[in-house]
mmCIF file of C-alpha atoms and ligand atoms in Angstrom:
data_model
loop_
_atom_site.group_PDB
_atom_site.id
_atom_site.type_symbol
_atom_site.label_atom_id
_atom_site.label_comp_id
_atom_site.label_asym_id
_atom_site.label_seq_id
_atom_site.Cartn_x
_atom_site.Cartn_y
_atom_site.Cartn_z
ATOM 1 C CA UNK A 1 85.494 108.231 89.605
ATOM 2 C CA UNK A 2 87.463 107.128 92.947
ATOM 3 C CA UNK A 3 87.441 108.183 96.022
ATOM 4 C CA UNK A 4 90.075 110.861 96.010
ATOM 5 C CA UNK A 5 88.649 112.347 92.948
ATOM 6 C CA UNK A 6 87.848 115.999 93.275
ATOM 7 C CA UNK A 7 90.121 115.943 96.226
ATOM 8 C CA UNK A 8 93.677 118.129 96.922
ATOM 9 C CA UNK A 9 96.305 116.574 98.765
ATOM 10 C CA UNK A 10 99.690 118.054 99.980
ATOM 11 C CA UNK A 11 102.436 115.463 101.263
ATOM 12 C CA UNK A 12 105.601 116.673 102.472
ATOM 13 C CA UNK A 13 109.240 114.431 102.315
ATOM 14 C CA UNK A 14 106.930 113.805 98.752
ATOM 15 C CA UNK A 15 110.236 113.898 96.258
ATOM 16 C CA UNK A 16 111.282 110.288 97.760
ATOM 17 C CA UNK A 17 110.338 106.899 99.042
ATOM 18 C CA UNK A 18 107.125 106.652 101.032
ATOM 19 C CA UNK A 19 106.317 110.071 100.238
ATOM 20 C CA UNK A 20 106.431 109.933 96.608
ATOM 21 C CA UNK A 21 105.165 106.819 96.876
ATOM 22 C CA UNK A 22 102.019 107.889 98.374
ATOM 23 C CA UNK A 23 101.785 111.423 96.070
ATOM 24 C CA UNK A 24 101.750 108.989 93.061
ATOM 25 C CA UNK A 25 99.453 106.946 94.700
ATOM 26 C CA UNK A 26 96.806 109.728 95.347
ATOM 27 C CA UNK A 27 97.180 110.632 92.141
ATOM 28 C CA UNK A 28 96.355 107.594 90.642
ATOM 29 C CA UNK A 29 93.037 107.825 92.673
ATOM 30 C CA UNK A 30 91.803 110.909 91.635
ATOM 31 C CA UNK A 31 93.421 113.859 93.897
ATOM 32 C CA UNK A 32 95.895 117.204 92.790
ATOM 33 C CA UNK A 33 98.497 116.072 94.719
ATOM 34 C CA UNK A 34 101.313 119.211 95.836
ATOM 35 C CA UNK A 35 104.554 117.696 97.192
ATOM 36 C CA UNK A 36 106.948 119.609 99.509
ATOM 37 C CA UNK A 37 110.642 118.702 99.970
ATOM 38 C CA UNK A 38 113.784 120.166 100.771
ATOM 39 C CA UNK A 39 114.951 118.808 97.165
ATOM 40 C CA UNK A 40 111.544 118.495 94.841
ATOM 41 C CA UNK A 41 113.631 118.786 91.327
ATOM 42 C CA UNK A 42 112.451 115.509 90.829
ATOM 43 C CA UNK A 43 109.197 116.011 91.051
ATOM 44 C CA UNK A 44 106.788 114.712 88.080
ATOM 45 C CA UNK A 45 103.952 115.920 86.688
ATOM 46 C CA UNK A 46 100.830 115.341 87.417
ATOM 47 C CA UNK A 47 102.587 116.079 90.579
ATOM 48 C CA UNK A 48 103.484 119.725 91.901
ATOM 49 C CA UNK A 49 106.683 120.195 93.059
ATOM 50 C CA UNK A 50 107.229 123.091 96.285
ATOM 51 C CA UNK A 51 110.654 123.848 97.950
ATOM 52 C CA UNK A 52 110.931 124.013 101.301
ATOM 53 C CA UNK A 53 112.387 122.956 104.861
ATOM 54 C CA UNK A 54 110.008 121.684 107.144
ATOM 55 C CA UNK A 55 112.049 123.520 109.959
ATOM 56 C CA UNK A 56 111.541 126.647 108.540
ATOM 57 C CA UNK A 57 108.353 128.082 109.483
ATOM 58 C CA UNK A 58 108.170 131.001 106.793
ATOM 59 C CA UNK A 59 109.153 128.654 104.172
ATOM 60 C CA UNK A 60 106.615 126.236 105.111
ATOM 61 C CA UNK A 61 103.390 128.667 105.132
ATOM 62 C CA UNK A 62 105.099 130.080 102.017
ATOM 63 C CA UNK A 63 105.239 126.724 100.131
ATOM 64 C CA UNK A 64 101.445 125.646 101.709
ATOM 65 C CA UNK A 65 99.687 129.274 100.364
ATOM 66 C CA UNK A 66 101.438 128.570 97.012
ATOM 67 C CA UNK A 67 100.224 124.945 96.947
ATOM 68 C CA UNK A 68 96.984 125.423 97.364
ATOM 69 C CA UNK A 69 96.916 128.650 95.689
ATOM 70 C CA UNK A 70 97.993 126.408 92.669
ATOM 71 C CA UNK A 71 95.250 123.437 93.564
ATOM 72 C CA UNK A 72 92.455 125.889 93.051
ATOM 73 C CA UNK A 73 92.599 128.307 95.552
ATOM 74 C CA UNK A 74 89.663 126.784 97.799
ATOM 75 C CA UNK A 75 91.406 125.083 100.640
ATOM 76 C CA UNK A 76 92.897 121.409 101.269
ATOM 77 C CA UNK A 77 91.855 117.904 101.624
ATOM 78 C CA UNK A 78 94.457 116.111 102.612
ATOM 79 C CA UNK A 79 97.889 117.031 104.854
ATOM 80 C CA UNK A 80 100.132 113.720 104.652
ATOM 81 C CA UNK A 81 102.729 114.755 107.216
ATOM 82 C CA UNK A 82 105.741 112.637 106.210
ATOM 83 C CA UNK A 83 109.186 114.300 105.871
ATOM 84 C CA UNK A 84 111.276 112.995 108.489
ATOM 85 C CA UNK A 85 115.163 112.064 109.025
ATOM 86 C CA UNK A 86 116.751 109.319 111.084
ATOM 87 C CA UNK A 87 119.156 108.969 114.026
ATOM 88 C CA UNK A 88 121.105 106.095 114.958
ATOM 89 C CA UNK A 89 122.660 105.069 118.757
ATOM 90 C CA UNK A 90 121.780 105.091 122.543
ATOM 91 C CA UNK A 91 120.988 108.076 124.646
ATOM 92 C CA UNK A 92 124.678 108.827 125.154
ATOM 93 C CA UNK A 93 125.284 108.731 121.685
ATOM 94 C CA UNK A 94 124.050 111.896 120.080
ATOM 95 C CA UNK A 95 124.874 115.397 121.354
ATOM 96 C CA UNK A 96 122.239 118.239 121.999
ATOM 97 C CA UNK A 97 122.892 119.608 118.768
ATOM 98 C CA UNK A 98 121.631 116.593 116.785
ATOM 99 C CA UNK A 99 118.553 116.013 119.265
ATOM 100 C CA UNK A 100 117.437 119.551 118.427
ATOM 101 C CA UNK A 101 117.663 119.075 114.769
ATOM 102 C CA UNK A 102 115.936 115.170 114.686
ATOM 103 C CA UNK A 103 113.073 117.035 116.983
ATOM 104 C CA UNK A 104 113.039 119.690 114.984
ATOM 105 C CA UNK A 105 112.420 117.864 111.484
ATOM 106 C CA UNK A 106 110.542 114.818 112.758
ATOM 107 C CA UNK A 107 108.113 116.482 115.477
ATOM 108 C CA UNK A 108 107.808 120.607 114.425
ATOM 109 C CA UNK A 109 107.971 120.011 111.254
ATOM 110 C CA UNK A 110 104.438 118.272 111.282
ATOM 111 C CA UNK A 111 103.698 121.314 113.649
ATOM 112 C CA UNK A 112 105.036 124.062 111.055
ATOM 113 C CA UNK A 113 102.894 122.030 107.772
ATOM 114 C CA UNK A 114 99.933 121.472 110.667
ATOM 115 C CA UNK A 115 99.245 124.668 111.794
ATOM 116 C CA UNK A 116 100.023 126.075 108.016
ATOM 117 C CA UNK A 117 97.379 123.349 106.429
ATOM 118 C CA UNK A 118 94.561 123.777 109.402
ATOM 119 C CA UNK A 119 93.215 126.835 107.976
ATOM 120 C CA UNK A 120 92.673 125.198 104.587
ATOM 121 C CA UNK A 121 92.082 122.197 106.202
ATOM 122 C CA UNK A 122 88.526 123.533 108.128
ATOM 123 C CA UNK A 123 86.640 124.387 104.414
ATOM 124 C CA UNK A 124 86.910 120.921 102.931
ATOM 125 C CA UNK A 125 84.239 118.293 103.991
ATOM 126 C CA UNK A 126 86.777 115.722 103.780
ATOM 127 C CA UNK A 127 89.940 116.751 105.548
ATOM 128 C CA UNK A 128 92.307 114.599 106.555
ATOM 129 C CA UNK A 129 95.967 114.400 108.005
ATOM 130 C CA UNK A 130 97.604 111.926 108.245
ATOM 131 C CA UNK A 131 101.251 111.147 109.692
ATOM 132 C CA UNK A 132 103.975 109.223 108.969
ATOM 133 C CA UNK A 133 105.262 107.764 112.663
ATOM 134 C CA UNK A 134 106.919 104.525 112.627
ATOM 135 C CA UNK A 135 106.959 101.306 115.166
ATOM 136 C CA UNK A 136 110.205 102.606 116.694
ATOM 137 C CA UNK A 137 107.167 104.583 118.659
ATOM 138 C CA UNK A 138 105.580 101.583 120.236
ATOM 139 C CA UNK A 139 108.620 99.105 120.056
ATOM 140 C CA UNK A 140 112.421 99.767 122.116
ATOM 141 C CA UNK A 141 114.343 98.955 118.899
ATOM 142 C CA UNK A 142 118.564 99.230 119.791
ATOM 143 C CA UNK A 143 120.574 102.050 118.961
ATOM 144 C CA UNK A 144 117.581 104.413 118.296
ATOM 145 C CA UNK A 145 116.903 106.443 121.139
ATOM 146 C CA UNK A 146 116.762 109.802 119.392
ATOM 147 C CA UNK A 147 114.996 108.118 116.506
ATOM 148 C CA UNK A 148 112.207 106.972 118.709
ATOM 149 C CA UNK A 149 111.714 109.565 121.111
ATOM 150 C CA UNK A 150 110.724 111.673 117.933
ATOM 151 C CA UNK A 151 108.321 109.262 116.732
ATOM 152 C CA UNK A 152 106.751 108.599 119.909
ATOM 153 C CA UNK A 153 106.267 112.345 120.223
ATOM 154 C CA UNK A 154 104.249 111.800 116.550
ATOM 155 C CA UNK A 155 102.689 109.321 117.831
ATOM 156 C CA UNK A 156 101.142 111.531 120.856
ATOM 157 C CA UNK A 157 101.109 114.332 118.989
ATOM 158 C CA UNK A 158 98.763 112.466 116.488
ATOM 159 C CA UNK A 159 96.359 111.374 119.054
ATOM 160 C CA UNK A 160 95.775 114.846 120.299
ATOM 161 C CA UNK A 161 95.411 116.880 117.017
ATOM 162 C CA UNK A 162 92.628 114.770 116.533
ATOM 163 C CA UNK A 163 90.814 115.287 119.512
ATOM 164 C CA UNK A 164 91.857 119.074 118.929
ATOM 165 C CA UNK A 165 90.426 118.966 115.215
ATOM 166 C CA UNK A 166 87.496 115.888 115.972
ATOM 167 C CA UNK A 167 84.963 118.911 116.137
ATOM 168 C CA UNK A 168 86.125 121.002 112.928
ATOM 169 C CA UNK A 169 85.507 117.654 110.715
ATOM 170 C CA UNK A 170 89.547 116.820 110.615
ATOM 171 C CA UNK A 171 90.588 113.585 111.281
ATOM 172 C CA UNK A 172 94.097 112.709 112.398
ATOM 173 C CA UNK A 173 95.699 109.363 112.380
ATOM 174 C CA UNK A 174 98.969 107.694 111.763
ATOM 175 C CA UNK A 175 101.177 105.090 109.991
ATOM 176 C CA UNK A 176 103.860 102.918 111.937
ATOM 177 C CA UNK A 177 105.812 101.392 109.487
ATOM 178 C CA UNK A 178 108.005 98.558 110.011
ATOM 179 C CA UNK A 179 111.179 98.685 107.963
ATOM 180 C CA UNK A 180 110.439 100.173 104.738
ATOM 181 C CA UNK A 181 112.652 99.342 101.662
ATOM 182 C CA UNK A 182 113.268 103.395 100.406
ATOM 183 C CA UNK A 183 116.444 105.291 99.526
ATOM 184 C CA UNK A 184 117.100 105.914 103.518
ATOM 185 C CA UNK A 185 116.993 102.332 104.247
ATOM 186 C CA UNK A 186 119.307 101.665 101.668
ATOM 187 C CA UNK A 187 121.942 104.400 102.625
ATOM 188 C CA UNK A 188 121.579 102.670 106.159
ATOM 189 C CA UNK A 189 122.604 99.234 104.216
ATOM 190 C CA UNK A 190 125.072 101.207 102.268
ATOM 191 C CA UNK A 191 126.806 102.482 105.476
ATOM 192 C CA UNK A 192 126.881 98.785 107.201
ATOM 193 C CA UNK A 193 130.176 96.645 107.493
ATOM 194 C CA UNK A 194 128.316 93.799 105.624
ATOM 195 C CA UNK A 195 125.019 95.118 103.900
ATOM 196 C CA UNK A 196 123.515 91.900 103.136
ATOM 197 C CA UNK A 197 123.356 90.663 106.585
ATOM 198 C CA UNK A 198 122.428 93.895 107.658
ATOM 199 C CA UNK A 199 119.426 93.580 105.206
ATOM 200 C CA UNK A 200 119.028 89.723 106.039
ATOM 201 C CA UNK A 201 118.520 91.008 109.879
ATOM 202 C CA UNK A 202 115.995 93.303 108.996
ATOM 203 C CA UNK A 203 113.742 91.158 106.910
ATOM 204 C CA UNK A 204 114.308 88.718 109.885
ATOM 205 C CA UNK A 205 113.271 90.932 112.348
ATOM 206 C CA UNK A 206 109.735 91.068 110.346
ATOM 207 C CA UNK A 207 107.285 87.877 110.680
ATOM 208 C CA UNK A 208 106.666 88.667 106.534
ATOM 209 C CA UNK A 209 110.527 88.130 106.562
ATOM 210 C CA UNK A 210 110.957 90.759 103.689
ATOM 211 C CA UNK A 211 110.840 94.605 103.915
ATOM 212 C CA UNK A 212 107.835 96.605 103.640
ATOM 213 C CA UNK A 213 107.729 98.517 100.216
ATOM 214 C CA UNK A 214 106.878 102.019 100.069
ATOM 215 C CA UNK A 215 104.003 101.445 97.840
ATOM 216 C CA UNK A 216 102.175 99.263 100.797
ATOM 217 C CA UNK A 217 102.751 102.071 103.217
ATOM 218 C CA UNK A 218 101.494 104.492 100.805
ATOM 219 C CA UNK A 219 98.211 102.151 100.600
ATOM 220 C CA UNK A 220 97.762 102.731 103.966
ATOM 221 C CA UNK A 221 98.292 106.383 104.345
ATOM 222 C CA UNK A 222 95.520 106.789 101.083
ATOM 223 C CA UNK A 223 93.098 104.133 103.583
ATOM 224 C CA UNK A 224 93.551 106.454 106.370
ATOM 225 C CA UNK A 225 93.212 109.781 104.155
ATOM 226 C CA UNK A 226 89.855 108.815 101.980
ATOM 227 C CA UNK A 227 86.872 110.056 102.698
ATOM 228 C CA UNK A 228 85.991 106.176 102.965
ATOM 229 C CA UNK A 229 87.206 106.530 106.121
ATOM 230 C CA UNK A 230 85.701 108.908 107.675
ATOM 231 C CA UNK A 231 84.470 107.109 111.185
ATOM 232 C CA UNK A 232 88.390 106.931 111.616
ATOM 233 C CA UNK A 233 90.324 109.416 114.059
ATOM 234 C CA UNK A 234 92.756 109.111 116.321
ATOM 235 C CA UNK A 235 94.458 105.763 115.023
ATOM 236 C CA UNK A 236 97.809 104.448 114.488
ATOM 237 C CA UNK A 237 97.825 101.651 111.680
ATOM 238 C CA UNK A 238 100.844 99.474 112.013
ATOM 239 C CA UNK A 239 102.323 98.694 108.205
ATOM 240 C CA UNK A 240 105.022 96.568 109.698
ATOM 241 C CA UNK A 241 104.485 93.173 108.449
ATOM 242 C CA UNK A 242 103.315 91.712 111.635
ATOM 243 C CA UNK A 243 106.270 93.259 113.859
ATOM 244 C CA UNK A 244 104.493 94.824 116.729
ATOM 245 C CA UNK A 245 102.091 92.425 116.871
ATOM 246 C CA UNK A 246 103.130 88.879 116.216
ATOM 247 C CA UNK A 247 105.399 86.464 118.354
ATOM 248 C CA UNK A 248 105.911 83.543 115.761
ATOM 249 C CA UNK A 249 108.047 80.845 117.177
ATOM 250 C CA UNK A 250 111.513 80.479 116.000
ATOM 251 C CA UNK A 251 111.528 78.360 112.539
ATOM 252 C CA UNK A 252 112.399 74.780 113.465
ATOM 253 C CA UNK A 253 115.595 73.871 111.650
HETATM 254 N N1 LIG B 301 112.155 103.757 105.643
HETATM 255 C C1 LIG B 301 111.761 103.223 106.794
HETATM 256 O O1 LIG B 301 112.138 102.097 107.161
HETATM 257 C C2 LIG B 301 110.780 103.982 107.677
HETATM 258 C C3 LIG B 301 110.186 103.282 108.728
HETATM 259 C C4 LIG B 301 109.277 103.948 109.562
HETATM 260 C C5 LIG B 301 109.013 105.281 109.346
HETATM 261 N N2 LIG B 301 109.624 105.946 108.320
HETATM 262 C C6 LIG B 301 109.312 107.354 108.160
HETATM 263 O O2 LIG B 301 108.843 107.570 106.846
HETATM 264 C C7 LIG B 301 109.117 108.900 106.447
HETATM 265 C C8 LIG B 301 109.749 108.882 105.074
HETATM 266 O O3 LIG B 301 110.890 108.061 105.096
HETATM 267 P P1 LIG B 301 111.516 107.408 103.777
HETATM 268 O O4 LIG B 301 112.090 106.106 104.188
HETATM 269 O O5 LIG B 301 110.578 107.497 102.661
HETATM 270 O O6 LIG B 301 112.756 108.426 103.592
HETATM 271 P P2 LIG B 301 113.444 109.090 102.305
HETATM 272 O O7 LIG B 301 114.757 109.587 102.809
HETATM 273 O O8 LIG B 301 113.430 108.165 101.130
HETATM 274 O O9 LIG B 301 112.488 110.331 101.986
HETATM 275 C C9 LIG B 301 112.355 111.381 102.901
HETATM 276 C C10 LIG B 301 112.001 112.649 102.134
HETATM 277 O O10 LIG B 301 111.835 113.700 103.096
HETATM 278 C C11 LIG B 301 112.517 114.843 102.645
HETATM 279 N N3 LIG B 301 112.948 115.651 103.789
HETATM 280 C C12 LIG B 301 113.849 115.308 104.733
HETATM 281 N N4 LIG B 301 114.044 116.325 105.581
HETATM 282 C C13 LIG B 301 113.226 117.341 105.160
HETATM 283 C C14 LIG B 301 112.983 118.653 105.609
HETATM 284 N N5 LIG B 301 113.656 119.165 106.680
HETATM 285 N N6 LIG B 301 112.079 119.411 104.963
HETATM 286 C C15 LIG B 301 111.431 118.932 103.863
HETATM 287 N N7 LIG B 301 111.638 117.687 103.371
HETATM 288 C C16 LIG B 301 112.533 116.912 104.022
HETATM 289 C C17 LIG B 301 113.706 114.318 101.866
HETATM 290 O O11 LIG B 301 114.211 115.295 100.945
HETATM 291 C C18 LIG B 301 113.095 113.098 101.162
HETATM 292 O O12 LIG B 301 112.540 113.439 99.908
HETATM 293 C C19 LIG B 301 109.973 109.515 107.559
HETATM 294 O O13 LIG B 301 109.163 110.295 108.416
HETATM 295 C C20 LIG B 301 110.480 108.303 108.316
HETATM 296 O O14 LIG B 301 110.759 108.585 109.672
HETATM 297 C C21 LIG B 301 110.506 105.335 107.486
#
C-alpha cells in the first residue's frame, strides 16, 4: 500500500517526457493513471491512453468523461496539467499568430482540462492539480519571451485556482523545472549549429551542472499530488537544480 493507492490520476502531454514520466511514476505508487495527448499511440498499459488537443474544448471534456468513466466512474484524484509547447526569440520575434497558439496550448489548455476535471475533482477527498510551469516564469531567460509570458501566466494562474478551489478540498500547486533532458529538449539540441555546446551551456547554466531528468520532475509533481501533502496549496516547487536560487561563484580555473 502507497500513498497513491486507491487513487485516479489524469495527466495530460502524458505520451512523452515529463508527462509520461510522471504517469509511470503514479503508477508505480498505486494510482489508475489516464493520459491525454495529442499523439497517445504510445501509450502502455497499465496506463490509459485518450486522444485529444488541449485547445479543443469539446475534445478535452470528451477525453476527461471517458477517462474517468474508464477509472471507475466515481470522480478524479489527481489533474497533472502538463501538455505544453515551446517558443523561441524576443518579443519582436514571433507574430500574433504563434502567440495565440503558445497561449492557447500552454495557458487554456490547463483551463479547458481544469474546468473539465473540477467537477470530478470536488467528490474525491484527495484532489489535487498540479501544473507543469517552468523557471522561465520567475527567471528573464534570452530569446523566450513568448515562452515565458505563458508560463508566468501558469504560474498566476496556479496561485489563484487554489485560492478559488482552497474551500472545495482542491489543492493547486506547481512545478518550475529547470532544463529538463526530454524529447523537446533534445529537438532544441537537434536544431542548434553545434549541439554539444548547446547542451554544455545548458548544464552550465544549472549549479548541478547536468540537466534535470524527467523522472526527478515527475518526483516532484507525485510530492505535490499525494495526499501526503495535503497542508500544501498554492506553491511553486522549483526542480531546477539550484537555478533560481543559487549564485555559486564562478569555478576557479
Ligand atoms: N523540457 C524542459 O526543459 C522543460 C522545462 C520546464 C518546463 N517544461 C514543461 O514541461 C511540460 C512537458 O514538456 P516535455 O519537455 O516533457 O515535452 P515533450 O515534448 O517531451 O512532451 C510534451 C507532450 O505534450 C503533448 N502535447 C503537446 N501539445 C499538446 C496539445 N495541444 N494537446 C495535448 N497534448 C499535447 C505532446 O504530444 C507530448 O506528448 C511542458 O508544459 C513544458 O513547458 C519543460
Amino acid at each position: 500500500m502507497t500513498d497513491f493507492t486507491g487513487l485516479r490520476a489524469l495527466v495530460t502531454g502524458g505520451a512523452s517526457g515529463i508527462g509520461r514520466a510522471t504517469a509511470e511514476l503514479l503508477a508505480a505508487r498505486g494510482a489508475q493513471v489516464a493520459v491525454l495527448d495529442l499523439d497517445p499511440s504510445g501509450v502502455e498499459k497499465p496506463l490509459r491512453g485518450y486522444a485529444a488537443d488541449v485547445t479543443d474544448d469539446a475534445a478535452v471534456r470528451d477525453a476527461v468523461a471517458a477517462a474517468v468513466a474508464d477509472l471507475g466512474g466515481r470522480g478524479l484524484d489527481v489533474l497533472v496539467n502538463n501538455a505544453g509547447i515551446g517558443a523561441q526569440g524576443t518579443v519582436e520575434d514571433n507574430d500574433d499568430d504563434r502567440w495565440h497558439t503558445v497561449l492557447d496550448v500552454n495557458v487554456l489548455g490547463v483551463v479547458r482540462t481544469s474546468r473539465a476535471a473540477l467537477p470530478h475533482l470536488r467528490s474525491s477527498t484527495h484532489a489535487a492539480i498540479v501544473n507543469t510551469c517552468s523557471i522561465a516564469a520567475t527567471a528573464g531567460l534570452p530569446q523566450r519571451a513568448l515562452y515565458s509570458a505563458s508560463k508566468g501566466a501558469v504560474l498566476s494562474l496556479t496561485l489563484a485556482m487554489a485560492a478559488d478551489h482552497v474551500r472545495e478540498g482542491v489543492r493547486v500547486n506547481c512545478v518550475n523545472p529547470g532544463t529538463v533532458d526530454t524529447p523537446w529538449v533534445g529537438r532544441l539540441l537537434d536544431a542548434a549549429p553545434d549541439p554539444a555546446a548547446e547542451r554544455a551551456a545548458l548544464e552550465a547554466r544549472q549549479p548541478t551542472g547536468r540537466l534535470v531528468s524527467a523522472e526527478e520532475v515527475a518526483g516532484a509533481i507525485a510530492y505535490l499530488a499525494s495526499p501526503l501533502s495535503g497542508a500544501t496549496t498554492g506553491t511553486a516547487l522549483a526542480v531546477d537544480g539550484g537555478m533560481q536560487g543559487l549564485r555559486l561563484r564562478p569555478v576557479a580555473q
